[in-house]
Each structure stands twice: as structure tokens, then as C-alpha cells.
PDB file of C-alpha atoms in Angstrom:
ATOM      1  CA  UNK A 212      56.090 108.434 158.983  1.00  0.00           C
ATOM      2  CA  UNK A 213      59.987 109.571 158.485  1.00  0.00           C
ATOM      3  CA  UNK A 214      61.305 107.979 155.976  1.00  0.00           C
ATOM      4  CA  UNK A 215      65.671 107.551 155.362  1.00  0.00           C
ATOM      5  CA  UNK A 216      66.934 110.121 153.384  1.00  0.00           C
ATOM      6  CA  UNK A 217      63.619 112.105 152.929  1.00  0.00           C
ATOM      7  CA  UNK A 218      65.048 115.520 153.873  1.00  0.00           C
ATOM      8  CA  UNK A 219      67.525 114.825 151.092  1.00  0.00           C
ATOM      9  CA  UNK A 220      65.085 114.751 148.373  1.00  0.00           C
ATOM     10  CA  UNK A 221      63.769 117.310 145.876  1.00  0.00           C
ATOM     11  CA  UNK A 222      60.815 119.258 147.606  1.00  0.00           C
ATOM     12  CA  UNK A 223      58.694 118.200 144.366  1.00  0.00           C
ATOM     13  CA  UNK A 224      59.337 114.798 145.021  1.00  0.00           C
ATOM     14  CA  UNK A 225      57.501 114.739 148.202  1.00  0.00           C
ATOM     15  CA  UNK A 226      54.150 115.486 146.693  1.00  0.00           C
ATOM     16  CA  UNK A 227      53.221 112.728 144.108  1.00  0.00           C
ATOM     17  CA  UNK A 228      49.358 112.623 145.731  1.00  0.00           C
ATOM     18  CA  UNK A 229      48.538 115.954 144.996  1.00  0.00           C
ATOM     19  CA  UNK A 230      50.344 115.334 140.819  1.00  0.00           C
ATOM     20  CA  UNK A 231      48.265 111.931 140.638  1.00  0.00           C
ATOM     21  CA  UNK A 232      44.644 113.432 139.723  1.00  0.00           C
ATOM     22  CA  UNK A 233      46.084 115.279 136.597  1.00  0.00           C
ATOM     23  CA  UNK A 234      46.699 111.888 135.804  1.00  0.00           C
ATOM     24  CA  UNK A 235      43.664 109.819 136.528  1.00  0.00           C
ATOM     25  CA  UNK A 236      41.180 111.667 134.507  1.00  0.00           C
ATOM     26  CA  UNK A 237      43.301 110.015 131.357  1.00  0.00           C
ATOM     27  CA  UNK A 238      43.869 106.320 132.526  1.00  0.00           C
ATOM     28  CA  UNK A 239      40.603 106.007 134.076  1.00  0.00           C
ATOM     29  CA  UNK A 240      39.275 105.571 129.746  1.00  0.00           C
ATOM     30  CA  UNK A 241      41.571 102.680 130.044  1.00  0.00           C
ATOM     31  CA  UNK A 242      39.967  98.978 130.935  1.00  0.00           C
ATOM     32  CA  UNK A 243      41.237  97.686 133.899  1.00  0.00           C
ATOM     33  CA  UNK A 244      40.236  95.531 136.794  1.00  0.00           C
ATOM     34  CA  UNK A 245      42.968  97.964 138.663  1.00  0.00           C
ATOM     35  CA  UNK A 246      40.846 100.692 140.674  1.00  0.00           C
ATOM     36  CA  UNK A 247      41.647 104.495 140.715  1.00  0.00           C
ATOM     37  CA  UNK A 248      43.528 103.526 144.741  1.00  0.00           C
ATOM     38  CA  UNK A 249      45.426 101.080 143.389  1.00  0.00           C
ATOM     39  CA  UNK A 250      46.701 103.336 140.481  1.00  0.00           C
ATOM     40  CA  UNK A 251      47.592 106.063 142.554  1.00  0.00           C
ATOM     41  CA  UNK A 252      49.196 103.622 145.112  1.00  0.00           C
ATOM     42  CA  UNK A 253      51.623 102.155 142.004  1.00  0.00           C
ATOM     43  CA  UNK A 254      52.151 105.844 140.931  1.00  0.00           C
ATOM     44  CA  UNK A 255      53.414 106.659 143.839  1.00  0.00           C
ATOM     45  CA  UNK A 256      55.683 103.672 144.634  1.00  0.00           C
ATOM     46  CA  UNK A 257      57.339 104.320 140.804  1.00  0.00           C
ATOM     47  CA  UNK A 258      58.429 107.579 141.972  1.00  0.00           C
ATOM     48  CA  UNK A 259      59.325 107.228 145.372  1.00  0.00           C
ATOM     49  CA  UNK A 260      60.744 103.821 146.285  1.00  0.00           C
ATOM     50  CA  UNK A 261      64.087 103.474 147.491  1.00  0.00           C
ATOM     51  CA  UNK A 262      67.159 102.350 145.414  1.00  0.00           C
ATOM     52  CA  UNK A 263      68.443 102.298 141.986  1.00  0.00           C
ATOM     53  CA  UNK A 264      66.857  99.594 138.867  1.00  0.00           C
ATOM     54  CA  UNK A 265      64.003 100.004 136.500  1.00  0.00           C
ATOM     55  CA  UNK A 266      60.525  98.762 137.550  1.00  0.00           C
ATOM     56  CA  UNK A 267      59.054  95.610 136.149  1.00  0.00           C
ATOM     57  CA  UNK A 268      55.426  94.815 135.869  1.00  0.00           C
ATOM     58  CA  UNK A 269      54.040  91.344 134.841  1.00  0.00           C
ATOM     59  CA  UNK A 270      50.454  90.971 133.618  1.00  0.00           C
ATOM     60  CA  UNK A 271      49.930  93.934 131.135  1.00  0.00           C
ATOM     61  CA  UNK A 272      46.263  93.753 129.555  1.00  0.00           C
ATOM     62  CA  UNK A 273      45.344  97.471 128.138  1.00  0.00           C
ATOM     63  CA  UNK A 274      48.275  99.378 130.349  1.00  0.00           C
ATOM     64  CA  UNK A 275      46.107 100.799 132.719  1.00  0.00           C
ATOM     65  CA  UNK A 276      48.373 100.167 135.600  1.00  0.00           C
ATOM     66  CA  UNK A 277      51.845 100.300 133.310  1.00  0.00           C
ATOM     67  CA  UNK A 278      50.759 103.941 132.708  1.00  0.00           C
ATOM     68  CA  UNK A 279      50.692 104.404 136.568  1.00  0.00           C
ATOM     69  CA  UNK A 280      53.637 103.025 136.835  1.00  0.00           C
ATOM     70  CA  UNK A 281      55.410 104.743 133.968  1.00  0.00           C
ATOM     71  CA  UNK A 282      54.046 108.133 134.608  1.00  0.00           C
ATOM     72  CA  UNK A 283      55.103 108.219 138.359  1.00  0.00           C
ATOM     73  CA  UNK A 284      58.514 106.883 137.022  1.00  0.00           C
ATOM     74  CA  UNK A 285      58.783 109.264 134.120  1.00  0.00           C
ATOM     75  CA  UNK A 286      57.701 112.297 136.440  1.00  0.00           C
ATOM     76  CA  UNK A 287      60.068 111.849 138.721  1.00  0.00           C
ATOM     77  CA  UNK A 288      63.191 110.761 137.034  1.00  0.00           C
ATOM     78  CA  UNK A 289      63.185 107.127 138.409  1.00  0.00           C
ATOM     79  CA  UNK A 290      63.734 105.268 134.823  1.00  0.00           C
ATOM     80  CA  UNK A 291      62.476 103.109 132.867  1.00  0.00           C
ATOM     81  CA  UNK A 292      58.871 100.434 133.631  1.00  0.00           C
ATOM     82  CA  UNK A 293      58.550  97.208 131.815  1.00  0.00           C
ATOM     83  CA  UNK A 294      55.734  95.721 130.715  1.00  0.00           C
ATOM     84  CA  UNK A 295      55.725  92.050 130.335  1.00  0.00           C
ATOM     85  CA  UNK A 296      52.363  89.704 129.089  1.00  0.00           C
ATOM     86  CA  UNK A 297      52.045  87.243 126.554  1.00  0.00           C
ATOM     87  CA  UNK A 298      48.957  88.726 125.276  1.00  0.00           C
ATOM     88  CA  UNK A 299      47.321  85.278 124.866  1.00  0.00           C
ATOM     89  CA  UNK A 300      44.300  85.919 128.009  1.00  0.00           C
ATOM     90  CA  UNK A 301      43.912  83.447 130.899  1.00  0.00           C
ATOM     91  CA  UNK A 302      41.876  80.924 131.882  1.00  0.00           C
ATOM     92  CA  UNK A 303      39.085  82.768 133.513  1.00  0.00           C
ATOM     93  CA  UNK A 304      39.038  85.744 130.841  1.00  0.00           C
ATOM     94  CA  UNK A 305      39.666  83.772 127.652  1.00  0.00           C
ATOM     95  CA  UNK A 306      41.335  85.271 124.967  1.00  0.00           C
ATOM     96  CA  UNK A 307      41.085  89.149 124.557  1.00  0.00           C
ATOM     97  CA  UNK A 308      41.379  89.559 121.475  1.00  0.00           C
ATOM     98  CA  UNK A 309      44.094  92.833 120.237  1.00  0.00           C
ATOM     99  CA  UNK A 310      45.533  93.392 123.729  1.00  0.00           C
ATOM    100  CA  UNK A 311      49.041  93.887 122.428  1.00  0.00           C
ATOM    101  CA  UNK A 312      48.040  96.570 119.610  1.00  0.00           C
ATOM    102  CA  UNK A 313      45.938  98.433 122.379  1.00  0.00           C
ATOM    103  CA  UNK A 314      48.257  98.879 124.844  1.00  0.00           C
ATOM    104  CA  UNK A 315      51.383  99.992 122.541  1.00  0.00           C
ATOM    105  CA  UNK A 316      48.633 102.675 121.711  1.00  0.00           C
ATOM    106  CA  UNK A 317      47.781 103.746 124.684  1.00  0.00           C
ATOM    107  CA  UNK A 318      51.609 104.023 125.442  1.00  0.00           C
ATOM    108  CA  UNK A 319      51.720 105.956 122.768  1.00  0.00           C
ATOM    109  CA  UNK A 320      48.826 108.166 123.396  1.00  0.00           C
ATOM    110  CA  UNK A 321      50.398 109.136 126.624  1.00  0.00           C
ATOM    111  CA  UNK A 322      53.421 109.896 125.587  1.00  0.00           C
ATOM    112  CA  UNK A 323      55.389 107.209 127.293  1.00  0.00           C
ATOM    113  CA  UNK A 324      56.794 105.600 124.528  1.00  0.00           C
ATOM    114  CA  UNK A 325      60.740 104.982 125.737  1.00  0.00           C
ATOM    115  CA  UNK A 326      59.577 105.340 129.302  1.00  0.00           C
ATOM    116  CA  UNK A 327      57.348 102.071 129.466  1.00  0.00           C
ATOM    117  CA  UNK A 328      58.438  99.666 127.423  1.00  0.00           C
ATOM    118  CA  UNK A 329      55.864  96.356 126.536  1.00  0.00           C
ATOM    119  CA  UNK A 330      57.278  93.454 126.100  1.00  0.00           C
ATOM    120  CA  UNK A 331      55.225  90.253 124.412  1.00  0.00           C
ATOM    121  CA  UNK A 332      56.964  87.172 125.819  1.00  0.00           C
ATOM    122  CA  UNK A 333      56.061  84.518 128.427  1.00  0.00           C
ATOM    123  CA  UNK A 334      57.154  86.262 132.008  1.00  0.00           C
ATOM    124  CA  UNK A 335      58.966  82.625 133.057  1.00  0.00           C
ATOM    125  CA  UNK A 336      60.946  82.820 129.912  1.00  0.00           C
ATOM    126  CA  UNK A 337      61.558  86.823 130.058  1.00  0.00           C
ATOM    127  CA  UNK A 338      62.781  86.228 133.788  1.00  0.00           C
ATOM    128  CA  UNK A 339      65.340  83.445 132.742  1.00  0.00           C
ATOM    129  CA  UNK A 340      67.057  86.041 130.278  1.00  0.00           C
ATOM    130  CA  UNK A 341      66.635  89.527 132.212  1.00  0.00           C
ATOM    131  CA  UNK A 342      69.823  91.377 131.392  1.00  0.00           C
ATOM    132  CA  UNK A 343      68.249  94.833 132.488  1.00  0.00           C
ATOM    133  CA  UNK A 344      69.417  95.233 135.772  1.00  0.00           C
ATOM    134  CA  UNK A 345      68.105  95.083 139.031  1.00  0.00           C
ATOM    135  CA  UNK A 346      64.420  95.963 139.715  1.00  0.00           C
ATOM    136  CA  UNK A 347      63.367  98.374 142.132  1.00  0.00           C
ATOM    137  CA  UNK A 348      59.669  98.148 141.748  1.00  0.00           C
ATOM    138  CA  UNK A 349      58.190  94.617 140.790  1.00  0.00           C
ATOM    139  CA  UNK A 350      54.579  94.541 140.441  1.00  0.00           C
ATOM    140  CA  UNK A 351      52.907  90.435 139.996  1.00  0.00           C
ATOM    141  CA  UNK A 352      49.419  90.875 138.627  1.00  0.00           C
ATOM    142  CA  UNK A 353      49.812  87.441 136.068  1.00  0.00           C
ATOM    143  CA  UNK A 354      47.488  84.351 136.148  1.00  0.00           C
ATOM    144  CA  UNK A 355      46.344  84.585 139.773  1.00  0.00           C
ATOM    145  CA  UNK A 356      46.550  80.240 140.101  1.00  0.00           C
ATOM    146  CA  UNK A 357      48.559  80.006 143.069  1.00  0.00           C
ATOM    147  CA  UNK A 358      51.295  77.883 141.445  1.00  0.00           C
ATOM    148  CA  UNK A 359      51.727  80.366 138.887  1.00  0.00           C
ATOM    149  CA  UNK A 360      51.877  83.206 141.129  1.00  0.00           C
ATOM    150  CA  UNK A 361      54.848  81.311 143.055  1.00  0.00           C
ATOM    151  CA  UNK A 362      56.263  80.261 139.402  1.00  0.00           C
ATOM    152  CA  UNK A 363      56.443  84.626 139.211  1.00  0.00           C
ATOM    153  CA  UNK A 364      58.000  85.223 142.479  1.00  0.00           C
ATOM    154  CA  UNK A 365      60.893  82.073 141.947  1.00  0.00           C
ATOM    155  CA  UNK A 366      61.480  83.407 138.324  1.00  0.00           C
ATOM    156  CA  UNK A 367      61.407  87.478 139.382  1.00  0.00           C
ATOM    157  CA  UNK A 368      62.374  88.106 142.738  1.00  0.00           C
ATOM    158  CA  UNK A 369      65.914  86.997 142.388  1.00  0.00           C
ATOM    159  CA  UNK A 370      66.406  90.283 140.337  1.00  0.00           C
ATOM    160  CA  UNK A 371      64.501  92.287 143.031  1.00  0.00           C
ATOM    161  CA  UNK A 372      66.830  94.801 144.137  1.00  0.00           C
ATOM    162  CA  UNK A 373      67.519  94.430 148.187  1.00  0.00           C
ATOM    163  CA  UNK A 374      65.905  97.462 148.889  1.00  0.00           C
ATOM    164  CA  UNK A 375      63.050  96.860 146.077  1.00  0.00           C
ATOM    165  CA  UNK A 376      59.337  96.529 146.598  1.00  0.00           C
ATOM    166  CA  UNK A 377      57.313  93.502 145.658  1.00  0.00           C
ATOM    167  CA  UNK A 378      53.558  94.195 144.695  1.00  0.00           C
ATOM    168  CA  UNK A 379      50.637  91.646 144.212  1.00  0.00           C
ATOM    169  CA  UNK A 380      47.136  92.942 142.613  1.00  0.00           C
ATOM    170  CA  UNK A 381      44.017  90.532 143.714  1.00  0.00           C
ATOM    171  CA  UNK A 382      45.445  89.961 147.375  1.00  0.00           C
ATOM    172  CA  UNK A 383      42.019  88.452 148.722  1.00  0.00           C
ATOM    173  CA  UNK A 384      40.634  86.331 145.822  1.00  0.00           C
ATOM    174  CA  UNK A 385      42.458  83.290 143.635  1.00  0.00           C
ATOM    175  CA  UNK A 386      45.975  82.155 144.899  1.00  0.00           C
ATOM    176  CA  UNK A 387      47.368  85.247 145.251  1.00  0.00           C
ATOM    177  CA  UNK A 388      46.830  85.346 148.908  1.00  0.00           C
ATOM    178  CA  UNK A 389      48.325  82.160 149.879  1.00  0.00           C
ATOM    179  CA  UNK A 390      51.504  83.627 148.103  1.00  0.00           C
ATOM    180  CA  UNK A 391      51.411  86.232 149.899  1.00  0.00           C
ATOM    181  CA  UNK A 392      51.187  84.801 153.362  1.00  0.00           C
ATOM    182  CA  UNK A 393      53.780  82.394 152.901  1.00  0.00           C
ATOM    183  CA  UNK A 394      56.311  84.910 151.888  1.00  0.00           C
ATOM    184  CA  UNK A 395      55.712  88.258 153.885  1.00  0.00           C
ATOM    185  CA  UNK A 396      57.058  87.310 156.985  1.00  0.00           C
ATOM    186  CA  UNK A 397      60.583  87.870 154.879  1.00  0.00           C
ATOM    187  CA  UNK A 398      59.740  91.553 154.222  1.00  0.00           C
ATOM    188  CA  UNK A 399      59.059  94.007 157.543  1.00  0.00           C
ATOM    189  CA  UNK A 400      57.378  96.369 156.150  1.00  0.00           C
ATOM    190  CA  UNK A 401      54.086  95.647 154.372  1.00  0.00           C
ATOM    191  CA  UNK A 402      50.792  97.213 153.866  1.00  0.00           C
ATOM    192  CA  UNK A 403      47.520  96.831 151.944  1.00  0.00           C
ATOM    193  CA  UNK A 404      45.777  99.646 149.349  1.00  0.00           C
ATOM    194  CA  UNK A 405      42.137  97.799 148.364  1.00  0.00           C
ATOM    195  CA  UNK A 406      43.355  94.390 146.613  1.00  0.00           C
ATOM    196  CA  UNK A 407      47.228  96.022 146.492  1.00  0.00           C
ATOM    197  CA  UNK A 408      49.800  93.997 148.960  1.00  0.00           C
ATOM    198  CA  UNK A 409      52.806  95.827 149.012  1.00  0.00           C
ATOM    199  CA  UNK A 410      55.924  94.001 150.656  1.00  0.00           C
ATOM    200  CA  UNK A 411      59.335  95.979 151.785  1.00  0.00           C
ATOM    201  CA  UNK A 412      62.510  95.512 153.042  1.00  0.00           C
ATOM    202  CA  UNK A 413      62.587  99.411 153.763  1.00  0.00           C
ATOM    203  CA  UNK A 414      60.151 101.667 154.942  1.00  0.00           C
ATOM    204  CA  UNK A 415      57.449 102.493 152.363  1.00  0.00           C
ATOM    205  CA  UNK A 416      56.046 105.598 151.038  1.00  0.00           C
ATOM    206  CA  UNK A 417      53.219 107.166 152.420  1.00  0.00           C
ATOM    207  CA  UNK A 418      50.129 106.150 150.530  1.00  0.00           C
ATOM    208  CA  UNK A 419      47.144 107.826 151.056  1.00  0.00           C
ATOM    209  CA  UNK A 420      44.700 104.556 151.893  1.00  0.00           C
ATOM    210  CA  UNK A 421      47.264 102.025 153.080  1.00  0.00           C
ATOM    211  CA  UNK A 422      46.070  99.800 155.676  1.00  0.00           C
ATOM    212  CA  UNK A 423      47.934  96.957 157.643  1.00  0.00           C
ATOM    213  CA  UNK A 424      48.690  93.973 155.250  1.00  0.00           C
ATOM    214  CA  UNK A 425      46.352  91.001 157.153  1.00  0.00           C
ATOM    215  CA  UNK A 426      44.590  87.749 155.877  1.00  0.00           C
ATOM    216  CA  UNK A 427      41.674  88.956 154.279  1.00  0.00           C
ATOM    217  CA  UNK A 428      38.258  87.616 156.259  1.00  0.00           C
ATOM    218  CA  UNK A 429      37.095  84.403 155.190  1.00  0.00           C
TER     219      UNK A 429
END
């Protein structure tokens, strides 16, 4: 798959899959309902996608999937990854306790303190004051009700860069999929990595297990 303004870019740049393992073998210690694909799907979006803005991710738990994110940002020079979650659990899950102080540890354990940066709020009420800029890489993996997955994509996806990417973990199971199905027809390009659905204005990366994006069997 050619992709615009490939043969511009750094040769290094064209090779996050083979840099990903190095990775794994530390985040995979990290609790996370987000599978080793997944990760190295996010990883590789953080570093590659198109356009200028920071990356935003709401849902946070332990930071497996931030660290994804921030390590494929922080490799390759594509700026800073967000972390929003209010910490407090969800309905299924209950309350977890000490989800905050683990995951500013684990940012600090690898090294990504500056580059992913946690923030403890409500993601509605983060949304309503983002002052950071546009967002180049927005990954929804929240309360999965589907009400409050649309609340994320009203309150978020005005800041989504034009050429950004929108990413929903759980695709397949809760509400996320009606979301999903409702809105994709508004972004051509789409594709699926396990429970990953990835939605583009431009042409993605090339991700090692990406299948069409399709309704999941019932």
C-alpha cells in the first residue's frame, strides 16, 4: 500500500514493526485488557499517522496502551500522548483501587515521563477545556455504554485534526460497535486489528494484522 508522502520520510521511520518487540517484552508486565496486536497496532499509528497535533487517549487504567502510544510517539519524534481517566473504575470493573499511582509509575519506569502525560479528570469535562491543540491520534477506550461512547466522540472529535485517526478498543462487545457503525461511513479508510477499529480520513499505515473494518458476527 503507497502511502502520500512516504518516499519523503526518514528510512527509520518506515520500520516501526520490526522496533515494536524491543518494546513488548516491557509492557506486556503491565495489566491490560489491550492484547500484544493491539499494542503494536497503537505503536505504530503514534509514529506514523499523518499530520501535525499530539495524540490523546481516553480510558487510562495501568498505561499499558499509553506506553504504546507514547513510545511509538517518543521514538519517532511525533510529540507528546495524553492520558486522560478519572481513575474512579466503571460499572462492570468496580473500583480499582490505586490506578492513578500505578500508572504515573509505570510512566516513570519507562522513561516517558514528559512524553505521556496522565491526566486525572473526567474526559467530558477535559474535552470542554482542551487548549492543547489539535489531535492527530485519538484513541476512545472509556466506559464502553453506548451513550457514553457517543458522549466521547461529541466531546473529542471536534479537536480531531482533519487528517487525524479515530481509534475504538472493544469494537465487537458493549456499545462500542453501534458507535462505530453509525459513524464510519464519514471516514474512507478504516480497518480492524483484533477488537481495534481504526477510522481515517487518509490512508493508514500498514499494520501487520489489519483486516477490513465489518460488523462483527452476531
Amino acid at each position: 500500500m503507497n502511502q502520500p508522502g512516504a518516499a519523503m520520510r526518514p528510512a527509520f521511520l518506515r520500520t516501526p514493526l520490526a522496533t515494536f518487540p524491543a518494546y513488548w517484552s516491557w509492557l506486556e508486565w503491565i495489566e491490560s485488557a489491550v492484547t500484544r496486536a493491539e499494542c503494536e497496532a497503537l505503536f505504530v499509528l503514534s509514529a506514523l499517522t499523518f499530520g501535525d497535533g499530539c495524540g490523546v487517549e481516553i480510558g487510562s487504567y495501568q498505561g499499558r496502551s499509553a506506553l504504546a502510544l507514547g513510545y511509538g510517539a517518543s521514538l519517532y519524534h511525533r510529540g507528546h500522548v495524553w492520558t486522560i481517566d478519572h481513575h474512579e473504575g466503571d460499572p462492570i470493573s468496580g473500583v480499582v483501587p490505586g490506578t492513578w499511582e500505578i500508572l504515573n509509575r509505570h510512566i516513570r519506569q519507562a522513561q516517558l515521563t514528559g512524553a505521556v502525560l496522565p491526566i486525572r479528570a473526567s474526559s467530558i469535562l477535559c474535552a470542554a477545556h482542551w487548549t492543547a491543540g489539535p489531535i492527530r491520534l485519538l484513541s476512545l477506550d472509556g466506559w464502553h455504554d453506548a451513550a457514553a461512547v457517543q458522549a466521547d466522540v461529541d466531546a473529542w472529535t471536534p479537536h480531531l485534526a482533519p487528517d487525524g485517526v479515530l481509534v475504538f478498543h472493544d469494537y465487537g462487545r458493549f456499545g462500542v460497535t453501534e458507535i462505530v457503525e453509525a459513524i464510519k461511513g464519514e471516514y474512507p479508510s478504516r480497518g480492524l486489528v483484533e477488537s481495534l477499529a481504526i477510522l481515517s480520513r487518509q490512508e493508514l499505515p500498514l499494520l501487520r494484522e489489519m483486516r477490513s473494518l465489518c460488523p462483527p458476527s452476531a
